[in-house]
Coordinates of C-alpha atoms in Angstrom, one line a residue:
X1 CA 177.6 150.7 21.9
X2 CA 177.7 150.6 18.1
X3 CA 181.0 148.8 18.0
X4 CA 178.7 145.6 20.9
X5 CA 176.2 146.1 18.0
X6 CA 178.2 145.3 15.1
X7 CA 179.9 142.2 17.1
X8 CA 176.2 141.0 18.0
X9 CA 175.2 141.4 14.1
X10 CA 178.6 139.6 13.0
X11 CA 177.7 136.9 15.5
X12 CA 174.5 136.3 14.1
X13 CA 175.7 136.5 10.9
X14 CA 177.7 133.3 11.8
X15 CA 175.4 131.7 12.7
X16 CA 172.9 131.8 9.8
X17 CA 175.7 131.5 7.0
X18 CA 175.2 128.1 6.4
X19 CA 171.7 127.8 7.0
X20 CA 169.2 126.5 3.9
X21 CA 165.6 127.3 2.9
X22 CA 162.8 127.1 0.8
X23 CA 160.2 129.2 -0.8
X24 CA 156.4 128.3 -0.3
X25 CA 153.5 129.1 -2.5
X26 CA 153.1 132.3 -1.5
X27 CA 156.6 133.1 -2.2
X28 CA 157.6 133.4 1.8
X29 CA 160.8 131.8 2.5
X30 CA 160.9 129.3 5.3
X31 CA 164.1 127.8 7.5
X32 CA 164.9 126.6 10.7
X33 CA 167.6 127.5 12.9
X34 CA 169.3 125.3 15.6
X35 CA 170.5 127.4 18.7
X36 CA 173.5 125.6 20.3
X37 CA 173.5 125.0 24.1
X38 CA 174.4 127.4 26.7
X39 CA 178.1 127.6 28.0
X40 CA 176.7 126.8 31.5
X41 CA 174.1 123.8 32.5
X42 CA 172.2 125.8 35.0
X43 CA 169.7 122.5 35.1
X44 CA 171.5 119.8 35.7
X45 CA 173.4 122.0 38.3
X46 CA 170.2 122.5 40.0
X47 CA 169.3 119.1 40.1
X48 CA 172.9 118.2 41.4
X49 CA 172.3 120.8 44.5
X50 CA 168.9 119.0 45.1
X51 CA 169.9 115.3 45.2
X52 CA 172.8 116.6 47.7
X53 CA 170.7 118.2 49.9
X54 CA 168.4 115.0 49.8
X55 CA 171.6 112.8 50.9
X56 CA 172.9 115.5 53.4
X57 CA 169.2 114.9 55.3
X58 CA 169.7 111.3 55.0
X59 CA 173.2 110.9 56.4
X60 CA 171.8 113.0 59.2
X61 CA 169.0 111.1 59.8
X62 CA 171.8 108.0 60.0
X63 CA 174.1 109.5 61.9
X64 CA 171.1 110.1 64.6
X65 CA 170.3 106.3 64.6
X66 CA 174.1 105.5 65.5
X67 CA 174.6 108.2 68.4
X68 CA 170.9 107.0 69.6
X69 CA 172.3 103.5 69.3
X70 CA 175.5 104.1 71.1
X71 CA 174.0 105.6 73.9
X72 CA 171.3 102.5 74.4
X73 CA 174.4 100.4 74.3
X74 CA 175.7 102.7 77.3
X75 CA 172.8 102.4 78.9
X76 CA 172.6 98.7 78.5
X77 CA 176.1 98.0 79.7
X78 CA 176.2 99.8 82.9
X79 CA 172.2 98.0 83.6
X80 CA 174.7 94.6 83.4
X81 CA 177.2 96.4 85.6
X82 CA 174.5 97.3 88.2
X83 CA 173.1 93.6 87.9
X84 CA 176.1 92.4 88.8
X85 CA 176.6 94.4 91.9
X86 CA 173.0 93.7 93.2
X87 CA 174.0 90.1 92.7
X88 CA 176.9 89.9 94.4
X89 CA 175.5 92.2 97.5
X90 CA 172.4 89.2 97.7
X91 CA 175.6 86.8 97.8
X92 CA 177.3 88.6 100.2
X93 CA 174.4 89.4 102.6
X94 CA 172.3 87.2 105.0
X95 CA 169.3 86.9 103.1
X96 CA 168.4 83.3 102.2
X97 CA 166.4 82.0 99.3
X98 CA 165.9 78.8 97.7
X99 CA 167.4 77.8 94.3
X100 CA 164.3 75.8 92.6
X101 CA 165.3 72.6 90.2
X102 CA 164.4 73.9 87.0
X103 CA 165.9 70.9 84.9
X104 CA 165.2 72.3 81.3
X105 CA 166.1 76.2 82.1
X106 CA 169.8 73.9 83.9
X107 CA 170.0 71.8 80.6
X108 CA 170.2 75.5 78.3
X109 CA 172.5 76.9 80.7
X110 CA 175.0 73.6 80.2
X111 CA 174.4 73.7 76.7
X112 CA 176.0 77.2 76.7
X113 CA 178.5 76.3 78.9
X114 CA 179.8 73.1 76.5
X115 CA 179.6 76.0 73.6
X116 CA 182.3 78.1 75.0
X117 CA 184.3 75.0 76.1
X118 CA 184.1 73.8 72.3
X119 CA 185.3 77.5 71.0
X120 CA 188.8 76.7 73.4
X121 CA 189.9 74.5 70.9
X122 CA 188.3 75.9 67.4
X123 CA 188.7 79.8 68.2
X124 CA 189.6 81.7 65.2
X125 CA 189.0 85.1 66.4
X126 CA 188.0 86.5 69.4
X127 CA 185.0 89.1 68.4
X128 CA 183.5 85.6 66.9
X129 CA 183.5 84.5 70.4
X130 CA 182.2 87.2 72.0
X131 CA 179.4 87.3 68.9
X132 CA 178.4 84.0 69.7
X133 CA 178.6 83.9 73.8
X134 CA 176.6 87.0 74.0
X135 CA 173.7 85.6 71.4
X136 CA 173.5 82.6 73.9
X137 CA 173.1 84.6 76.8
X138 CA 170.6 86.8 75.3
X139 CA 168.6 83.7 74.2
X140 CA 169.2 82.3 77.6
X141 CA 168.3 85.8 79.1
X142 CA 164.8 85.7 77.6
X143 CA 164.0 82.5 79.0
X144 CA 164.5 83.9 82.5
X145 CA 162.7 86.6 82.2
X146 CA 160.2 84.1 81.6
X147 CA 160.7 82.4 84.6
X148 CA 161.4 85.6 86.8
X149 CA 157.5 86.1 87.6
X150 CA 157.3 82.5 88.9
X151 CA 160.4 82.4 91.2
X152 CA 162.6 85.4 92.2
X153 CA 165.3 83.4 93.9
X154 CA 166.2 81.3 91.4
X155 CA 166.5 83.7 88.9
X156 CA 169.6 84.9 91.3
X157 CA 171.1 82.1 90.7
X158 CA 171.0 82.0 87.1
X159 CA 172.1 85.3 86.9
X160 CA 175.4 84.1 88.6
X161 CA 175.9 81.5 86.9
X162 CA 175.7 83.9 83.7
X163 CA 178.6 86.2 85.4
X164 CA 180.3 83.2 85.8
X165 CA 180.1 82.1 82.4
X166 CA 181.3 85.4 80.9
X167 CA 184.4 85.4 83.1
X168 CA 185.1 82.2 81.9
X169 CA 184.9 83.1 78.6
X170 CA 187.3 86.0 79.4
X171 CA 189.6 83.5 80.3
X172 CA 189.1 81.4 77.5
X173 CA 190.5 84.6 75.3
X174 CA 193.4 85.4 77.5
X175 CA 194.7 81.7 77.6
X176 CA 193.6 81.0 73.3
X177 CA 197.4 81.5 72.4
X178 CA 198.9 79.7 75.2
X179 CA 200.5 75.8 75.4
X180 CA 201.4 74.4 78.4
X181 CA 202.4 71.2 79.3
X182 CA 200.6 69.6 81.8
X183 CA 201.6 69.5 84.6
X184 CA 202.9 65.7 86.8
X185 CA 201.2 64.9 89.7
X186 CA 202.3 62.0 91.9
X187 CA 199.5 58.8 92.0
X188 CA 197.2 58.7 94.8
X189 CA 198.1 62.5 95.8
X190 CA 195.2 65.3 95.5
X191 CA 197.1 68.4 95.6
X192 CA 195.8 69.6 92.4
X193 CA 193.1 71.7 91.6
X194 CA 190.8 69.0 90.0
X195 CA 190.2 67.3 87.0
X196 CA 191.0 69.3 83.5
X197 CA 190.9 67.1 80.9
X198 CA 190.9 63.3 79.2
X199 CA 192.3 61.9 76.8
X200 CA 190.9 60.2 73.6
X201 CA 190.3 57.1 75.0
X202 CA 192.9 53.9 74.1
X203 CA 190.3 50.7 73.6
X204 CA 191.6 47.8 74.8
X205 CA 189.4 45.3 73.6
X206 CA 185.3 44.0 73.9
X207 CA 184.7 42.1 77.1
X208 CA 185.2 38.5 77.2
X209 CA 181.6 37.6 77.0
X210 CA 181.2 38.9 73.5
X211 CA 179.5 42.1 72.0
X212 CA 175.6 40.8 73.3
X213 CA 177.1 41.7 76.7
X214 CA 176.8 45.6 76.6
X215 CA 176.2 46.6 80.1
X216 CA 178.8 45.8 82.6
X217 CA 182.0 47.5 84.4
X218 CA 185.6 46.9 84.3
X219 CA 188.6 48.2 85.8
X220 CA 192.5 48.7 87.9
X221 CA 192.2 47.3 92.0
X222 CA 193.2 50.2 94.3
X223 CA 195.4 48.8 96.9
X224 CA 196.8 51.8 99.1
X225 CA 199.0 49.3 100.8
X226 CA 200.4 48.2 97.8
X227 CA 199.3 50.8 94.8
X228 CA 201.0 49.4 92.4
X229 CA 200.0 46.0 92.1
X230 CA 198.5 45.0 89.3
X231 CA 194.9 43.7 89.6
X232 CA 192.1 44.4 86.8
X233 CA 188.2 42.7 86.9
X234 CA 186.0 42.6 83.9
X235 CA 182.7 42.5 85.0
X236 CA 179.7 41.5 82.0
X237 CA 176.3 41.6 83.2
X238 CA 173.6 39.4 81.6
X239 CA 172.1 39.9 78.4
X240 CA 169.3 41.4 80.0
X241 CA 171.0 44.3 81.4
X242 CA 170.0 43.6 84.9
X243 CA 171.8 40.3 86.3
X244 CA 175.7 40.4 87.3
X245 CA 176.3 36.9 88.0
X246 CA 180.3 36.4 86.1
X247 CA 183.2 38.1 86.8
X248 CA 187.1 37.6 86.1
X249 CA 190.4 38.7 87.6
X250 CA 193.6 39.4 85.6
X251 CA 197.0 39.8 87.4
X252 CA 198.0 41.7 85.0
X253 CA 197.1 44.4 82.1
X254 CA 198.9 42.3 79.4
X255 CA 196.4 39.0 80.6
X256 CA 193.5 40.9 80.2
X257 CA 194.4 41.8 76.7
X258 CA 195.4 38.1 76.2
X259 CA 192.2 36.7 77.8
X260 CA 194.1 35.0 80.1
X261 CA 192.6 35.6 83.8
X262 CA 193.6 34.7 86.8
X263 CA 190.6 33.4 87.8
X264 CA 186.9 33.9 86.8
X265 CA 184.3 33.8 89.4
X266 CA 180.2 33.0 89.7
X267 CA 177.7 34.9 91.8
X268 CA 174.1 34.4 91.9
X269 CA 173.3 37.8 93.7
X270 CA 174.0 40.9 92.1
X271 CA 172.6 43.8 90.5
X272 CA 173.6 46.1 87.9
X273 CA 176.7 48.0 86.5
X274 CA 177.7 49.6 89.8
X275 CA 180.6 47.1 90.9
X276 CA 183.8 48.1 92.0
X277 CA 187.1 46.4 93.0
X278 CA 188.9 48.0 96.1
X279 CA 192.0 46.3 97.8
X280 CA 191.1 42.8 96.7
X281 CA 187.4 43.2 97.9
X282 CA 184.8 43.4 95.0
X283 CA 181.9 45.7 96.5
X284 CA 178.5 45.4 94.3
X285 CA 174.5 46.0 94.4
X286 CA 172.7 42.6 96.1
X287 CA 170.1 41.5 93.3
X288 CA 166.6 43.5 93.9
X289 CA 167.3 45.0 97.5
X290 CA 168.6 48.4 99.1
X291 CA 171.7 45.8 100.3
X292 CA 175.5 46.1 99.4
X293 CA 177.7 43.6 99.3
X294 CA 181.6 42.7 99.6
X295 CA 183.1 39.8 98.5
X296 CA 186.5 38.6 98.7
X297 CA 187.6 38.3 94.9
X298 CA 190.2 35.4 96.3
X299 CA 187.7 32.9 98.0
X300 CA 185.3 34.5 95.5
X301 CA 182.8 34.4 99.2
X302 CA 180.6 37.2 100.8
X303 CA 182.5 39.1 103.8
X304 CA 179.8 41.3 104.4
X305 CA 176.2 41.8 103.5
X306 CA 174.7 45.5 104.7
X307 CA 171.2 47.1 104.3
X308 CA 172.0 51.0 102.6
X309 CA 169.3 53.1 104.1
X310 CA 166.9 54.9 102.6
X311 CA 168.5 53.9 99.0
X312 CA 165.9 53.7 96.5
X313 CA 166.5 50.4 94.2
X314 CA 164.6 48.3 91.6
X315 CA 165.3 51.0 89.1
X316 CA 163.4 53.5 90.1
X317 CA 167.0 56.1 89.8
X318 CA 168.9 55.0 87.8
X319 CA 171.0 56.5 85.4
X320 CA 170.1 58.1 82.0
X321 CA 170.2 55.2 79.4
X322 CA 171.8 53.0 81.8
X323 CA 169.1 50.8 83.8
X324 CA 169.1 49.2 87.2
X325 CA 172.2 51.0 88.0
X326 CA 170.7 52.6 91.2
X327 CA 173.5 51.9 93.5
X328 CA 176.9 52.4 92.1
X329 CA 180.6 51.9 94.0
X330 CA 182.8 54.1 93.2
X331 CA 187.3 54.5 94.1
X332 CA 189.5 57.7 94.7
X333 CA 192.1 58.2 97.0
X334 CA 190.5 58.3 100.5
X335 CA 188.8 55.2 99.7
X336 CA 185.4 53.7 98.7
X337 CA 182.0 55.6 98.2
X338 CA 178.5 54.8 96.9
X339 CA 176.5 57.3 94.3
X340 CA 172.8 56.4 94.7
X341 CA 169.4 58.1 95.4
X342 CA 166.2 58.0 98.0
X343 CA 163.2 59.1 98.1
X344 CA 163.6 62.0 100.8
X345 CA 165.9 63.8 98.1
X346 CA 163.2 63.4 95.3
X347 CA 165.9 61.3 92.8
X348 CA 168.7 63.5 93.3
X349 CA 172.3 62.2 93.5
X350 CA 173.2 61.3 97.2
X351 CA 176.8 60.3 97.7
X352 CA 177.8 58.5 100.9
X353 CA 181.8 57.8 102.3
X354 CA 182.1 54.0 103.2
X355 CA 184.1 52.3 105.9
X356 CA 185.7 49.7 103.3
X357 CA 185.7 46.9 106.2
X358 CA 182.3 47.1 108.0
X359 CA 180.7 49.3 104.8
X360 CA 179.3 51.2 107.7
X361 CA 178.4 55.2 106.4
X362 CA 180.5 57.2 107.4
X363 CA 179.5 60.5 105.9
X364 CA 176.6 61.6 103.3
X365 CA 176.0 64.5 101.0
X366 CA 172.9 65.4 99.2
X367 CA 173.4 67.2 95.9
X368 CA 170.9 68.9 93.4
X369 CA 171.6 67.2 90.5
X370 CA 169.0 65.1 89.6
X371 CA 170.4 61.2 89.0
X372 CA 168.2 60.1 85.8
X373 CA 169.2 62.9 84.0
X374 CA 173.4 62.2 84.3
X375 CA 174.7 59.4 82.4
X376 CA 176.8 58.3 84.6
X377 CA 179.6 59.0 87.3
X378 CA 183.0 58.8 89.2
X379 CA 184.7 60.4 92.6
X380 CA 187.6 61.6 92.2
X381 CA 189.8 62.9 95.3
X382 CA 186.7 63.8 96.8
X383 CA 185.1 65.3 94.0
X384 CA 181.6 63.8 92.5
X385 CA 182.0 64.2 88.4
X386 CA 178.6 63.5 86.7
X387 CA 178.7 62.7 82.6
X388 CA 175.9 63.2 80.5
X389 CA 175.7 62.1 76.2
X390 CA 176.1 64.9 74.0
X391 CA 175.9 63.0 71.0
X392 CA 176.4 58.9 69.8
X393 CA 180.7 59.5 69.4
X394 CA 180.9 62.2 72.0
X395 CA 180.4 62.3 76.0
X396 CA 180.4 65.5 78.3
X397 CA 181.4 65.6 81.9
X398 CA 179.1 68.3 83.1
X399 CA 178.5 68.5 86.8
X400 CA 180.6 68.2 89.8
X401 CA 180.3 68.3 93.7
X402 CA 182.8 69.0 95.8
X403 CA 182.2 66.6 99.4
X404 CA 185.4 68.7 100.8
X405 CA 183.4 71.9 100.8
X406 CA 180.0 71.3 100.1
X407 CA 180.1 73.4 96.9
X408 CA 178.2 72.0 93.2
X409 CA 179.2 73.8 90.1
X410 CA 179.6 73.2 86.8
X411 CA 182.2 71.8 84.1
X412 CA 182.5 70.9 80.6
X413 CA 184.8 68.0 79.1
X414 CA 184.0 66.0 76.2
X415 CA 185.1 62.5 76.0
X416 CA 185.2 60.9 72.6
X417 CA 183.2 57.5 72.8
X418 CA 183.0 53.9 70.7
X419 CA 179.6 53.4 71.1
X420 CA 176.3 55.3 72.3
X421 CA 176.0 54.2 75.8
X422 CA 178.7 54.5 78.6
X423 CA 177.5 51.9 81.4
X424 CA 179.9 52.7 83.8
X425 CA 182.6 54.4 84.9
X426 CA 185.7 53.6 87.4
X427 CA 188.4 56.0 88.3
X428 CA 192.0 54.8 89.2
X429 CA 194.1 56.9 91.8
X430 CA 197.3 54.6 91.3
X431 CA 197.6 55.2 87.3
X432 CA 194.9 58.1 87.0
X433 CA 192.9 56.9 84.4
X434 CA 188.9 56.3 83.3
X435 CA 188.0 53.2 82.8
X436 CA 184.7 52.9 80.9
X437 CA 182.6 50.2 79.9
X438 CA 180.9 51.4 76.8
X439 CA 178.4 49.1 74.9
X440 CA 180.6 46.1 75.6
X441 CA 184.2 47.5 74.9
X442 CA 186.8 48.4 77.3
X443 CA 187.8 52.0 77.3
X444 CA 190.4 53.8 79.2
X445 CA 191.5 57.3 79.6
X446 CA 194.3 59.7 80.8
X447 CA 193.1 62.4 83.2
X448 CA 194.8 65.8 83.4
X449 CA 194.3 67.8 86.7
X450 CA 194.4 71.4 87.1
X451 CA 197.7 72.7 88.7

């Protein structure tokens, strides 16, 4: 005990060795002493074990959000799942229902569709894709909803057109990495799966009339006798868009690019950009009248003159941007066909198979795609492709109906354009290619099919 005392005393002693003072008036002797710090911060340690605890409650409180989270995203995934099984039991089952035209809620849907198409060729990474598919549909989801009070039915068909759409896009992912090389296909065959793809289009030159002639068709004969003749028309309407009254015949591709025809021909009779030029026979729209017409491109005289029934005309279905295009010819390779409306199918497209030498109808299809709001369209091997503008370079084929099966769907292919307006377009089944009139220049493309 005294020997702690005396240490205490020596430590104190230490500390006030140095220390000065002063005397006051009253002789009392002042000074101040400055205690150093404790070994040990009890404060700041306290404060330490209090801002912890504050983050341990927080992280907590975090860590609650994301298990709550995960299990909503659980929860929503297996709703999808059960979504997708009620849709494909209403498929499978004999209920029937009515899909209702909604043309804004279809135009969304295509615009989602063209989306993913675009992200084939520009994918970077495939959680972008998935980011921005599923935005789309949830956006597109909404707007359903929206419609779901007003009409059940159809909201079954959107939603299978939504499955559809993400096993597409699954597809897009698997096939990112691949090249193939497309594959041949022999001219005027159909054993392939359908169209794929075009080419960027190779322009051949603006018609022969001059660049005031925008509206107008042009095109390769298809001769199934002889395929591979060589026989193009150029086919200018009038400056006012309405009139076809010139045409000219080339023997040859080289001639057309030469100007050089083989003969160039006068009509007083015909109607809009619908013409088409099938085994030597040029089949077009007779001037303000439901009637077609073929005329023999040799004697340049009418064979045949026949009413099309029901076939609304005076431009009252035509196509988008294009006018008094009602009635339009078209050439694959079982023959000739005519794309036009009536009144019974409220402007949507009706597509009817021709007898080419008494132009009697042979078969007709009605679709759900409403005519004015397509650009424009071709058959090929059966199959109804319908384009629409997706911008003033670029051109989207959309929409296609199969007349083998009965079955519509839909596509997305972008064709590069010179101009804004595509007046018409003419598929050939003996080099496979487009050829489209556009503003006034001659366009052709390369199609790819599907193997």
């Amino acid at each position: 005990m005294v020997q702690s005392l005396q240490q205490y005393l020596t430590f104190f002693r230490k500390l006030f060795t140095n220390v000065s003072g002063s005397v006051d008036d009253e002789r009392t002797c002042q000074c101040s002493v400055y205690l150093p710090d404790t070994n040990f911060p009890v404060q700041k340690a306290e404060q330490l074990e209090i801002i912890a605890a504050t983050l341990m409650k927080k992280f907590e409180i975090e860590l609650s959000q994301v298990r709550e989270y995960s299990k909503k995203i659980e929860l929503y995934q297996q709703q999808i799942l059960n979504l997708t099984v009620r849709v494909q039991h209403m498929e499978k089952s004999s209920i029937s229902y009515t899909e209702l035209d909604f043309q804004l809620l279809k135009v969304e849907i295509n615009d989602l569709e063209r989306l993913v198409t675009q992200l084939k060729f520009s994918l970077v990474g495939s959680n972008v894709i998935v980011e921005q598919i599923y935005l789309e549909i949830t956006n597109l989801t909404i707007l359903v909803n929206e419609l779901e009070s007003l009409d059940k039915n159809n909201i079954l068909a959107i939603r299978r057109q939504i499955v559809d759409l993400q096993k597409r896009l699954k597809e897009c992912e698997e096939g990112t990495n691949k090249t193939t090389v497309p594959p041949y296909f022999p001219s005027g065959s159909c054993i392939h799966r359908g169209l794929l793809n075009v080419s960027q289009p190779y322009i051949a030159k603006l018609n022969w009339r001059g660049f005031s002639y925008k509206y107008g068709s042009w095109g390769r004969d298809y001769s199934p006798s002889d395929p591979e003749n060589e026989v193009y028309w150029v086919a200018p309407l009038n400056t006012d868009g309405r009139h076809f009254e010139y045409y000219r015949i080339y023997s040859s591709f080289d001639d057309l690019l030469l100007f050089k025809p083989m003969y160039e021909r006068r009509i007083t009779y015909g109607e809009g950009s619908g013409a088409a030029l099938y085994n030597n026979y040029l089949y077009y729209h007779a001037y303000n009248s439901r009637y077609i017409v073929k005329q023999d491109i040799r004697k340049n005289t009418m064979v045949l003159r026949k009413e099309l029934l029901n076939a609304a005309y005076g431009n009252r279905f035509s196509y988008a941007g294009v006018s008094w295009q009602d009635i339009d010819f078209a050439v694959d390779e079982s023959g000739l066909w005519v794309i036009y409306s009536t009144e019974n199918n409220m402007g949507n497209i009706v597509i009817s198979k021709l007898n080419d030498t008494t132009l009697d109808v042979l078969n007709t299809w009605q679709t759900r795609q409403y005519k004015p709001s397509v650009s424009n369209a071709f058959m090929l091997c059966g199959i109804l492709y319908a384009t629409r503008p997706v911008n003033t370079r670029k051109e989207e084929i959309f929409y296609m109906y199969d007349t083998s099966t009965g079955q519509e769907g839909s596509i997305s292919v972008i064709m590069d354009k010179k101009l804004d307006t595509i007046q018409s377009i003419d598929y050939n089944p003996t080099d496979q290619k487009l050829y489209v009139y556009n503003d006034g220049y001659l366009l052709r493309y390369d199609v790819t099919f599907q193997p």
